[in-house]
mmCIF file of C-alpha atoms and ligand atoms in Angstrom:
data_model
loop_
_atom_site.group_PDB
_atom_site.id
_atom_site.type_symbol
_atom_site.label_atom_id
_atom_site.label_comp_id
_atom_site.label_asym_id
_atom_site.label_seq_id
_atom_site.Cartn_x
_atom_site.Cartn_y
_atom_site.Cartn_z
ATOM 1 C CA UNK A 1 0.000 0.000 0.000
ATOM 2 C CA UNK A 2 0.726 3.535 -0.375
ATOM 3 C CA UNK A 3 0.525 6.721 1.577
ATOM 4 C CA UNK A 4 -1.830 8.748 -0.767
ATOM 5 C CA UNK A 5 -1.759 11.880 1.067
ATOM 6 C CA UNK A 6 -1.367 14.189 -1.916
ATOM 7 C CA UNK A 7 0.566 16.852 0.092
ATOM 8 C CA UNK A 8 2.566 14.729 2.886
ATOM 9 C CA UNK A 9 4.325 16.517 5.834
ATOM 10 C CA UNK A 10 7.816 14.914 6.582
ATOM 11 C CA UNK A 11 7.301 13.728 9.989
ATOM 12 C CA UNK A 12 9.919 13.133 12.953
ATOM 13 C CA UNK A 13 9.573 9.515 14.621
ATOM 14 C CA UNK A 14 11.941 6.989 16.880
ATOM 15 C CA UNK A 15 13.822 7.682 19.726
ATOM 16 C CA UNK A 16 12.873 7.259 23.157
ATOM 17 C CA UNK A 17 11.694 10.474 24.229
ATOM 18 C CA UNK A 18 8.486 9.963 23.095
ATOM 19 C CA UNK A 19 7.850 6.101 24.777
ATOM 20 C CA UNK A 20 5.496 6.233 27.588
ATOM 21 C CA UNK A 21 8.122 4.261 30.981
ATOM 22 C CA UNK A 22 5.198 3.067 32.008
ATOM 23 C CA UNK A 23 1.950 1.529 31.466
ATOM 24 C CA UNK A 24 -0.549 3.997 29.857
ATOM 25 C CA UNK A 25 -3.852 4.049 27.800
ATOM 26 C CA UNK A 26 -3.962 6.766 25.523
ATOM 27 C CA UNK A 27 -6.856 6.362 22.985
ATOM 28 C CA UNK A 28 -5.628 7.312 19.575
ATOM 29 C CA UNK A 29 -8.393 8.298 17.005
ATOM 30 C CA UNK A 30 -8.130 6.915 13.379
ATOM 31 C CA UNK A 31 -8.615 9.690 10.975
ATOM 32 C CA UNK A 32 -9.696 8.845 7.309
ATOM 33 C CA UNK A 33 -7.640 9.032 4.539
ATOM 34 C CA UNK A 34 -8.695 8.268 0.902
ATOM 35 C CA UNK A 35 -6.711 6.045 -1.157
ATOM 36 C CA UNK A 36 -7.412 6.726 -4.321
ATOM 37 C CA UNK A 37 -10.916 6.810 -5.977
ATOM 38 C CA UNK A 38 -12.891 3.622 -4.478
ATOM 39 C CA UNK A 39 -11.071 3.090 -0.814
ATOM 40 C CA UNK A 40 -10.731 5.268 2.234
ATOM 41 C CA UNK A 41 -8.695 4.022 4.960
ATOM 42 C CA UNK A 42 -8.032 4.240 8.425
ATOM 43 C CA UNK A 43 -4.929 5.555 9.478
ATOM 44 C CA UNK A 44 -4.023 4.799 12.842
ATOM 45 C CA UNK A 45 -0.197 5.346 12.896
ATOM 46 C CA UNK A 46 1.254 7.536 12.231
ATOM 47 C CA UNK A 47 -0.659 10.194 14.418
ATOM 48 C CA UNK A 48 0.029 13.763 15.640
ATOM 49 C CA UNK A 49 -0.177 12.074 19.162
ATOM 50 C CA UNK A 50 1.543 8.973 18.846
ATOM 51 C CA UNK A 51 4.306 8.041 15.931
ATOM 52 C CA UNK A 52 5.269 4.561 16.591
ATOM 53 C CA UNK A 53 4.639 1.227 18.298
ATOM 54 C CA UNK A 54 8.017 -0.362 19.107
ATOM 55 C CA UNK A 55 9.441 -0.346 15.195
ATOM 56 C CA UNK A 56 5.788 -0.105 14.203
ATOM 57 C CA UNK A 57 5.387 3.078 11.887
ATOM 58 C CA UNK A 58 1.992 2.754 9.997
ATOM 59 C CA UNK A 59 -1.026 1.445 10.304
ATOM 60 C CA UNK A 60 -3.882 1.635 8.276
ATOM 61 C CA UNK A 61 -7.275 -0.536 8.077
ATOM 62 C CA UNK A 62 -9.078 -0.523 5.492
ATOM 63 C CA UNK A 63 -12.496 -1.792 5.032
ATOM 64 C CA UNK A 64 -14.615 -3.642 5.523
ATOM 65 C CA UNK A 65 -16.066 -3.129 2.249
ATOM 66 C CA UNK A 66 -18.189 -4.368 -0.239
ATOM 67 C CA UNK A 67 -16.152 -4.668 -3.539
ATOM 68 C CA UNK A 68 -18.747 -6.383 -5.613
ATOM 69 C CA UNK A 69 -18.825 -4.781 -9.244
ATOM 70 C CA UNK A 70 -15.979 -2.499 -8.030
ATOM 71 C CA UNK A 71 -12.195 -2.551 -8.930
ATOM 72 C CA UNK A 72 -11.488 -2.716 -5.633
ATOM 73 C CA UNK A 73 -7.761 -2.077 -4.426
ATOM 74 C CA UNK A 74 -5.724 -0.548 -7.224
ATOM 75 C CA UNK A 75 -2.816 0.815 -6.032
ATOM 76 C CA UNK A 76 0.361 1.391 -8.881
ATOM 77 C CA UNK A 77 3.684 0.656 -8.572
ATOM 78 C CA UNK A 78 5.458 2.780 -5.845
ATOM 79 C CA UNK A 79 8.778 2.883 -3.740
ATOM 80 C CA UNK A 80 9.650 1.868 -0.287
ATOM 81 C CA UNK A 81 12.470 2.598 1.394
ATOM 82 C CA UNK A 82 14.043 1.838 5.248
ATOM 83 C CA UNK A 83 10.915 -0.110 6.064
ATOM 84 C CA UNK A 84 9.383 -3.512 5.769
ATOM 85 C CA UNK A 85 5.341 -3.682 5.063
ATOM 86 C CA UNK A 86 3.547 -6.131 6.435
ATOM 87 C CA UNK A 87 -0.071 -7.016 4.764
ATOM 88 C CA UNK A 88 -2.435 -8.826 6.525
ATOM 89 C CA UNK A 89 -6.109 -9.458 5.068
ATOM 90 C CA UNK A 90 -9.313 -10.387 7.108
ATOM 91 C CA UNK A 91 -11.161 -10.991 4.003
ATOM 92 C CA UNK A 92 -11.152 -10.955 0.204
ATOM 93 C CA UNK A 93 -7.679 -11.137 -2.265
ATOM 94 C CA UNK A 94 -4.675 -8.982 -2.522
ATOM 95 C CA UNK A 95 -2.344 -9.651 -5.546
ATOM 96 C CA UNK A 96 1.106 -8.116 -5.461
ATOM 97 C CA UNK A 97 3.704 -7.334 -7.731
ATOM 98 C CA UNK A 98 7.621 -6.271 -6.996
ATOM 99 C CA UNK A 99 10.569 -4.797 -8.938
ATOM 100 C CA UNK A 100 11.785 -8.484 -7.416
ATOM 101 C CA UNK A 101 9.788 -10.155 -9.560
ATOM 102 C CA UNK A 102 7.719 -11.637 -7.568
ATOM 103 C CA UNK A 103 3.472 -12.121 -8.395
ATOM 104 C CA UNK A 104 2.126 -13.401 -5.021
ATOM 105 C CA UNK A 105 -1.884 -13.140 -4.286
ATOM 106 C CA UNK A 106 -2.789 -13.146 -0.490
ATOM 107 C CA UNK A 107 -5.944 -14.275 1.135
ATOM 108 C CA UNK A 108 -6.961 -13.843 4.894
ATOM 109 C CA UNK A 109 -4.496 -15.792 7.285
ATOM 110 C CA UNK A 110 -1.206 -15.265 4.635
ATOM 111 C CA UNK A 111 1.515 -12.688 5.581
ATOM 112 C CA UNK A 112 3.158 -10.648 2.277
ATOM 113 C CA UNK A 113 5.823 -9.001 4.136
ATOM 114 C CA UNK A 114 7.695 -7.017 2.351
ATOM 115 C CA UNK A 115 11.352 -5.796 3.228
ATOM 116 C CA UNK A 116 12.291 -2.380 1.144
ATOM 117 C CA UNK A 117 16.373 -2.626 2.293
ATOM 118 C CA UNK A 118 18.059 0.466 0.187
ATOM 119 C CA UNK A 119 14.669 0.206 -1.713
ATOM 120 C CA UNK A 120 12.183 -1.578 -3.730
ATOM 121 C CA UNK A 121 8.797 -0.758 -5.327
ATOM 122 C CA UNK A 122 5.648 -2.710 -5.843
ATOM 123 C CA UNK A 123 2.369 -2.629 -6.318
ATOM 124 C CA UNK A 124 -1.112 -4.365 -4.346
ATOM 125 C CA UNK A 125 -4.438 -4.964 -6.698
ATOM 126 C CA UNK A 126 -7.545 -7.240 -6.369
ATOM 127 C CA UNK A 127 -7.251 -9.196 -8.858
ATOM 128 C CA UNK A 128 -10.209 -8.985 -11.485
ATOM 129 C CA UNK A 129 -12.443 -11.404 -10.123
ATOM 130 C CA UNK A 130 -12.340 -10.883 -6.321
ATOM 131 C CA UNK A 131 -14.029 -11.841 -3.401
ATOM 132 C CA UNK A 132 -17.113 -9.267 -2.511
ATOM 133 C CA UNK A 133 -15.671 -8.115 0.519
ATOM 134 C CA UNK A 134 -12.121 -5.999 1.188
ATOM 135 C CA UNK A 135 -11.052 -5.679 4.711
ATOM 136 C CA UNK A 136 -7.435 -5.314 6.135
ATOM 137 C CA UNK A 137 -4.491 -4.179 7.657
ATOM 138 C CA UNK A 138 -1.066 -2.297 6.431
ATOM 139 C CA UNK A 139 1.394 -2.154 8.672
ATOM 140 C CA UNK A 140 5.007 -0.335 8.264
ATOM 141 C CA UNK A 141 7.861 -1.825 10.607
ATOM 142 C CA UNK A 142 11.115 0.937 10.484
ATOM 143 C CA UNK A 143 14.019 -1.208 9.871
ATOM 144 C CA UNK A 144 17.302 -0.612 12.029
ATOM 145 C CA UNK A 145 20.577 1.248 10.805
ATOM 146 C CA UNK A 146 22.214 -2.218 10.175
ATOM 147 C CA UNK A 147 19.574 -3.517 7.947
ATOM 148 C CA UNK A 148 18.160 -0.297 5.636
ATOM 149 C CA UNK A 149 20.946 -0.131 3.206
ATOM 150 C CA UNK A 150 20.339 -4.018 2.510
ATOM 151 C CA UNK A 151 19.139 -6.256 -0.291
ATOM 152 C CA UNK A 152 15.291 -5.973 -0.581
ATOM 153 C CA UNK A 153 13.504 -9.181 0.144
ATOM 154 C CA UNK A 154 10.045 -10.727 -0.229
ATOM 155 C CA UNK A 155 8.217 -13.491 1.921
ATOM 156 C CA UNK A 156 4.989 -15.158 1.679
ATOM 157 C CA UNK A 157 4.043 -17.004 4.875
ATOM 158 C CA UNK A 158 0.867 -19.501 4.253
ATOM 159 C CA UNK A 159 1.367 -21.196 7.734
ATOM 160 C CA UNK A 160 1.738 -18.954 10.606
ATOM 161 C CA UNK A 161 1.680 -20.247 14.313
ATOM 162 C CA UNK A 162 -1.266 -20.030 16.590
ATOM 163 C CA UNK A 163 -1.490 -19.454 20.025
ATOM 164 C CA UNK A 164 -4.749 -20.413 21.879
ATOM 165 C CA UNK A 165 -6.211 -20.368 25.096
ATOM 166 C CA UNK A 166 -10.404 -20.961 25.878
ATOM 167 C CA UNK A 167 -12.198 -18.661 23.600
ATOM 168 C CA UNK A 168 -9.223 -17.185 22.507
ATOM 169 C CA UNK A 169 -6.650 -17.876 19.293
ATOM 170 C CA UNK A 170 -3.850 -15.866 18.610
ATOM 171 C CA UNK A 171 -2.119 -15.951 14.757
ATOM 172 C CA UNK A 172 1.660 -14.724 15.570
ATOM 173 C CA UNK A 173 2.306 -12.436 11.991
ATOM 174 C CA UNK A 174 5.677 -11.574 12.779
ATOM 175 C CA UNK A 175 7.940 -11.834 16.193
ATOM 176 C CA UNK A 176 7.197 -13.819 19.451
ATOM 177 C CA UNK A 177 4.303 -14.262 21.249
ATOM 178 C CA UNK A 178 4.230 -16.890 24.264
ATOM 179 C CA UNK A 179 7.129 -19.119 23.116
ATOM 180 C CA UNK A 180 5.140 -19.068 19.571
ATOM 181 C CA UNK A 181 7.482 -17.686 17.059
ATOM 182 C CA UNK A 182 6.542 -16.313 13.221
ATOM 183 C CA UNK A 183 8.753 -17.574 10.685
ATOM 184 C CA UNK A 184 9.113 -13.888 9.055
ATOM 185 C CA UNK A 185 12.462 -12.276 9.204
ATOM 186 C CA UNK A 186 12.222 -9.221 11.514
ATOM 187 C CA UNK A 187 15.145 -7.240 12.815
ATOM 188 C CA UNK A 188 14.193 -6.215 15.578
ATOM 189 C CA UNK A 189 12.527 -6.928 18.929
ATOM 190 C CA UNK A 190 9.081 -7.066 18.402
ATOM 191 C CA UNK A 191 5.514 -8.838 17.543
ATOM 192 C CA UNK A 192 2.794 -8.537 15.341
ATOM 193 C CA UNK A 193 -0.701 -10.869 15.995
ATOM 194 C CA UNK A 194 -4.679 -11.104 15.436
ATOM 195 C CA UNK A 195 -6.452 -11.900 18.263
ATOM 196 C CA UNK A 196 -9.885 -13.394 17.947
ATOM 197 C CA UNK A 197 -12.004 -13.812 20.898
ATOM 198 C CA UNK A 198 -15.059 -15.584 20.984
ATOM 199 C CA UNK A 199 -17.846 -14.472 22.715
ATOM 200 C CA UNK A 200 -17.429 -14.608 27.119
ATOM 201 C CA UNK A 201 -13.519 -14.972 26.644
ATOM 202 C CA UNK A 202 -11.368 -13.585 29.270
ATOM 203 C CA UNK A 203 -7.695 -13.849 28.781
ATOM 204 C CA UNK A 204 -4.183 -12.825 29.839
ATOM 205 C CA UNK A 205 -2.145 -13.232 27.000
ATOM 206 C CA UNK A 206 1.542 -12.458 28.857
ATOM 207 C CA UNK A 207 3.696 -9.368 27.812
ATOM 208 C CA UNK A 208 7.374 -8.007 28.114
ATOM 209 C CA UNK A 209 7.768 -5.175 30.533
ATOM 210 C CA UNK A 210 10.954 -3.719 28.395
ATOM 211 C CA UNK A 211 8.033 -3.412 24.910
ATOM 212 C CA UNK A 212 5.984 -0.742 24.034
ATOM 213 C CA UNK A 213 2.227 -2.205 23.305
ATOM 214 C CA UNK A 214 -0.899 -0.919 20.954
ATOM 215 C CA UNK A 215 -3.682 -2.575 20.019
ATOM 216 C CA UNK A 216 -6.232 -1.946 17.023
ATOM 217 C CA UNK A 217 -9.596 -3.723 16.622
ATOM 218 C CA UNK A 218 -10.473 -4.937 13.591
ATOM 219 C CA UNK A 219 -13.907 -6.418 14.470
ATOM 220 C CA UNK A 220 -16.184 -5.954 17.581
ATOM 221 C CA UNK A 221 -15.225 -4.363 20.756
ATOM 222 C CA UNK A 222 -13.526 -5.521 23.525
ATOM 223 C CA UNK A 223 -11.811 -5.147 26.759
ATOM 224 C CA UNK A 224 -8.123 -3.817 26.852
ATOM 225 C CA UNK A 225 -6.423 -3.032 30.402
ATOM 226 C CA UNK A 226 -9.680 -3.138 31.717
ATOM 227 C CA UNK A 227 -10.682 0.135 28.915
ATOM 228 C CA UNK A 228 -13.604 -0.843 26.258
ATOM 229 C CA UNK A 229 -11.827 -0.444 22.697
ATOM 230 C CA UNK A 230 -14.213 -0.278 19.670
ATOM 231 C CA UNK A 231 -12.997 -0.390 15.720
ATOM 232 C CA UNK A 232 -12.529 3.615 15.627
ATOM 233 C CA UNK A 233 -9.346 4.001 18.259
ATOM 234 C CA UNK A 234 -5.951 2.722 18.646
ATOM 235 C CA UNK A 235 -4.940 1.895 22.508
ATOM 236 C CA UNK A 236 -1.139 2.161 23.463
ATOM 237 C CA UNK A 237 -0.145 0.704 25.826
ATOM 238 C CA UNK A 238 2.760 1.909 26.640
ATOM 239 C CA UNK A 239 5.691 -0.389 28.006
ATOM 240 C CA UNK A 240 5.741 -2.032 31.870
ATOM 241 C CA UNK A 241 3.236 -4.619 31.421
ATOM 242 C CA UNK A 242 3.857 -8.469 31.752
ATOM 243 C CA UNK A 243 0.434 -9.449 30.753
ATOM 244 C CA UNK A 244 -2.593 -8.122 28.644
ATOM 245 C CA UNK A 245 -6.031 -8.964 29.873
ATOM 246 C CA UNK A 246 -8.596 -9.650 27.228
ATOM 247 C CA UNK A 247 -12.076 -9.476 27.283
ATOM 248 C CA UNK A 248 -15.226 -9.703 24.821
ATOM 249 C CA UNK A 249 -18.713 -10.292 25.459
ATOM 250 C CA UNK A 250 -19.446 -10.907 21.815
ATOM 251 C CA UNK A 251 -16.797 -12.375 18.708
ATOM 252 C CA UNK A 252 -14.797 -9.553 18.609
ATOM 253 C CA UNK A 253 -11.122 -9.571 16.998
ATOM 254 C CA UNK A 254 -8.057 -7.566 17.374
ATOM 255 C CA UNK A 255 -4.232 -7.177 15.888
ATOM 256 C CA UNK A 256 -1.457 -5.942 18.793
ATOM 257 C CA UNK A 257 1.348 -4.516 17.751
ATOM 258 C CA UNK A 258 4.333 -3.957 20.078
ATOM 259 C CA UNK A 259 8.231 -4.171 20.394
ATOM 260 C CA UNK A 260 11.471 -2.626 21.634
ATOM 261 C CA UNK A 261 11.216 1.027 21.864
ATOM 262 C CA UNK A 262 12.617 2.329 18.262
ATOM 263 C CA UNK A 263 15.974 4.449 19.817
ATOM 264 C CA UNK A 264 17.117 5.748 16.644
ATOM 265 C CA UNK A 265 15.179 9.082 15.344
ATOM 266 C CA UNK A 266 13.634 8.828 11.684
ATOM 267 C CA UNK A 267 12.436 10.853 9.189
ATOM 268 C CA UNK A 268 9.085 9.656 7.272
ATOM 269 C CA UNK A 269 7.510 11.255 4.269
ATOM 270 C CA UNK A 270 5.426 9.202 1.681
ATOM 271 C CA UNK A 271 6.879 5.810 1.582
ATOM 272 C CA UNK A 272 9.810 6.329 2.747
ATOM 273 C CA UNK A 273 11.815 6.213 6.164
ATOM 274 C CA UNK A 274 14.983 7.655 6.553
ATOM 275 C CA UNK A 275 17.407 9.317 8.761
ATOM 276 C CA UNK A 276 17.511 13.107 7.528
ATOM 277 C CA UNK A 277 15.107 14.821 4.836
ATOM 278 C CA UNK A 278 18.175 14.796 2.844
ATOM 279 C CA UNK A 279 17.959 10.729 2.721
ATOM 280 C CA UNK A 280 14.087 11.023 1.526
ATOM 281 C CA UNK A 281 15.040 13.622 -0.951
ATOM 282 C CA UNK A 282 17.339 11.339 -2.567
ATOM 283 C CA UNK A 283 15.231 8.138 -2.233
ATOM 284 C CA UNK A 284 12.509 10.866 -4.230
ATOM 285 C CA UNK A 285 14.589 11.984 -6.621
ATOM 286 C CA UNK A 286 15.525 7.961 -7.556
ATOM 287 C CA UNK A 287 12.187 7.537 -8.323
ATOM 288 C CA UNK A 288 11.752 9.970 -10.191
ATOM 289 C CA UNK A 289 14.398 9.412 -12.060
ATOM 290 C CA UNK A 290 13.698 5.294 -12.545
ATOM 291 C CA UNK A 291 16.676 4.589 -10.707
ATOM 292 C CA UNK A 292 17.476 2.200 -7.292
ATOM 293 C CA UNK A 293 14.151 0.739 -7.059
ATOM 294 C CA UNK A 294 13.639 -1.129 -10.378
ATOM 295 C CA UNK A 295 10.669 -2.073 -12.437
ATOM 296 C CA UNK A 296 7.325 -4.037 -11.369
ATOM 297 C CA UNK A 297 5.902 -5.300 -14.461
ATOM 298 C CA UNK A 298 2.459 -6.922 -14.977
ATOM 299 C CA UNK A 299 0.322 -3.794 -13.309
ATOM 300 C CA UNK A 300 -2.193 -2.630 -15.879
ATOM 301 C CA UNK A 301 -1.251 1.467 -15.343
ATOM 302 C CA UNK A 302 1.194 3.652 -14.912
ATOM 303 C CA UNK A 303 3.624 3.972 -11.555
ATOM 304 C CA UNK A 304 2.691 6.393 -9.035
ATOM 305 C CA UNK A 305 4.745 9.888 -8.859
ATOM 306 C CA UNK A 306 6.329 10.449 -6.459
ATOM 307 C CA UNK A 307 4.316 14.030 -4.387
ATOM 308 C CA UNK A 308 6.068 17.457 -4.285
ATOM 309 C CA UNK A 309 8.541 17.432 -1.101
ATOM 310 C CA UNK A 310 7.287 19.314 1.395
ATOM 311 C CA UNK A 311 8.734 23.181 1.517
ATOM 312 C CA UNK A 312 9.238 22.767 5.463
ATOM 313 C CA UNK A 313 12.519 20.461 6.355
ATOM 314 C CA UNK A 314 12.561 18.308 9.537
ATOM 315 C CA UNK A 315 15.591 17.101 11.329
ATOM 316 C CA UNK A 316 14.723 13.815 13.141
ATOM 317 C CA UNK A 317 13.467 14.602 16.727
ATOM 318 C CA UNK A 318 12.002 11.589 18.021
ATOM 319 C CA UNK A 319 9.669 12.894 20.256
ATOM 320 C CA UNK A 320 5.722 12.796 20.098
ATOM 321 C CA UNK A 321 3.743 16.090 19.374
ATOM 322 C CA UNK A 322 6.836 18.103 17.567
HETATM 323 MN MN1 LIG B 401 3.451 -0.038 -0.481
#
C-alpha cells in the first residue's frame, strides 16, 4: 500500500523520548484518509499524538467493504524505502507485484511481508475477479541502521503459528508471542498478531515489561487493560506490562502490535523512512528518475509519482507532538 496523502508533511519519529516508561492508555483516534478513488482508509499510525509502536510506523485498516462490481484495491507501482510492510487481510484477495519479480496473491491468514532494504517498489491490486468483501491491515515496521541499506527481500508465509487459550486464538504475523514464534524475518525486537475472541472470553495473553504495546480492533469491541476499545481508536499501551487482559462479550477480533522502543530518530515522508530529509530527498529523486528501485511489471497502469517534497525540512526529533 501507499501513503496517498497528496501533500505529505515529513514527519519526525523513533527515539525514546516519546515512549510512555510506564503503562498507559492513551486512545488514539483513526482519521480517514482516501486512497485513491474507491477506498478510504483508516490511518491509525502515524498520528500527531503517537508516531510509533516499538518499530511499528503505519497502520492503516481498510475496510470492511463491499467490492462487488468495483475494482477494488488498485494501487500502482510505488517505492519503499528503510521499512518492511507487512499485509495482513481479514477478508477478500490482494495480488502483489515487486521490482523483485515476484506475483504473489494473499488471502486472509497469509503474511506478504515485504522488506524495502536500500529500496524496492511494488504494487497491491484485487485481482479482477475478487471476493465481494475488502477488509485489512497495512502495517510499516522501520528497519534498524544495520539492515536499511540491505538487499530488498520478499516473503509469503501460508502457515503462521497459533497461540490459543479458551475462547481465545492468537495468529503470531511476525515476532514472538508466548514461546510461539513467526517464521518472518524481523530485525528487531518485536511482535505482530490477530487476536480473535469468541464471545465470554477472558484472557491474559503475557507481555514483556521492556516493549511498548498498541492494540487496534479490527472487528467488535472488547476489553483492553480493563478500557472498552471499539474499531474507531488505537490503545497504546505503553511499556511495563507483563500481561494483557482480554475481554469480549461478543466475537470480537483484534491485531497488537508492540516491540522494543525504536531508539534511533527517523524521518518519514510518503513511503519512505529515513534518517535526515536529505535521505528522503534522494530516495525521491531515484524515483523519479527510474533509478534504485527497479521495475514491477504486470500492473495494468502507470507507476505512481512520487508528491512534491514538502517546503518545510525536519531534522529527526524523536519525540511525540513536535
Ligand atoms: Mn506499499
Amino acid at each position: 500500500m501507499s501513503n496517498a496523502e497528496p501533500a505529505p508533511h515529513e514527519i519526525a519519529c523513533g527515539g525514546t523520548g516519546s515512549v510512555a516508561a510506564k503503562p498507559v492508555a492513551d486512545l488514539i483516534p483513526a482519521r480517514d484518509v482516501p486512497l485513491g478513488r474507491y477506498t478510504t482508509v483508516q490511518r491509525f499510525l502515524p498520528h500527531r499524538d503517537r508516531r510509533m509502536a516499538g518499530a511499528w510506523c503505519f497502520l492503516d485498516r481498510y475496510g470492511p467493504q463491499s467490492v462487488i462490481a468495483l475494482p477494488g484495491m488498485r494501487v500502482p507501482p510505488h517505492p519503499h524505502t528503510g521499512l518492511q510492510t507487512v499485509s495482513w487481510l481479514l477478508a477478500g484477495e490482494i495480488l502483489h507485484r515487486d521490482s523483485l519479480g515476484n506475483t504473489q496473491p494473499i488471502v486472509p491468514g497469509q503474511l506478504n511481508l515485504m522488506t524495502s532494504g536500500h529500496g524496492i517498489a511494488h504494487s497491491e491490486e484485487s485481482p479482477r475477479e475478487h471476493p465481494p468483501t475488502l477488509h485489512g491491515l497495512q502495517l510499516w515496521i522501520a528497519l534498524p541502521e544495520e539492515a536499511r541499506h540491505g538487499p530488498a527481500r520478499f516473503e509469503h508465509h501460508g502457515d503462521l503459528p497459533v497461540v490459543t487459550a479458551d475462547r481465545v486464538r492468537a495468529t503470531v504475523v511476525v515476532g514472538e508471542l508466548d514461546g510461539a514464534r513467526s517464521p518472518a524475518v524481523v530485525h528487531s525486537p518485536l511482535v505482530g498478531a490477530d487476536v480473535a475472541l469468541d464471545a465470554g472470553a477472558d484472557t491474559r495473553l503475557p507481555l514483556r515489561p521492556d516493549f511498548e504495546y498498541a492494540v487496534v480492533m479490527v472487528a467488535g469491541r472488547a476489553g483492553v487493560a480493563g478500557d472498552e476499545l471499539g474499531v474507531e481508536s488505537l490503545l497504546y499501551l505503553g511499556t511495563g506490562r507483563t500481561e494483557l487482559r482480554l475481554t469480549a462479550e461478543a466475537p470480537a477480533r483484534l491485531f497488537l502490535l508492540g516491540g522494543e522502543p525504536f531508539a534511533e530518530k527517523l524521518v518519514m515522508w510518503w513511503n519512505f523512512v529515513g534518517r535526515s530529509h536529505e535521505d528522503v530527498a534522494a530516495a525521491r529523486d531515484d524515483w523519479a528518475a527510474g533509478r534504485r528501485f527497479g521495475v514491477v511489471r504486470g500492473y495494468d497502469g502507470d507507476p505512481l509519482p512520487a508528491p512534491p517534497l514538502p517546503a518545510t525540512r525536519l531534522k529527526a526529533r524523536g519525540r511525540a507532538g513536535d
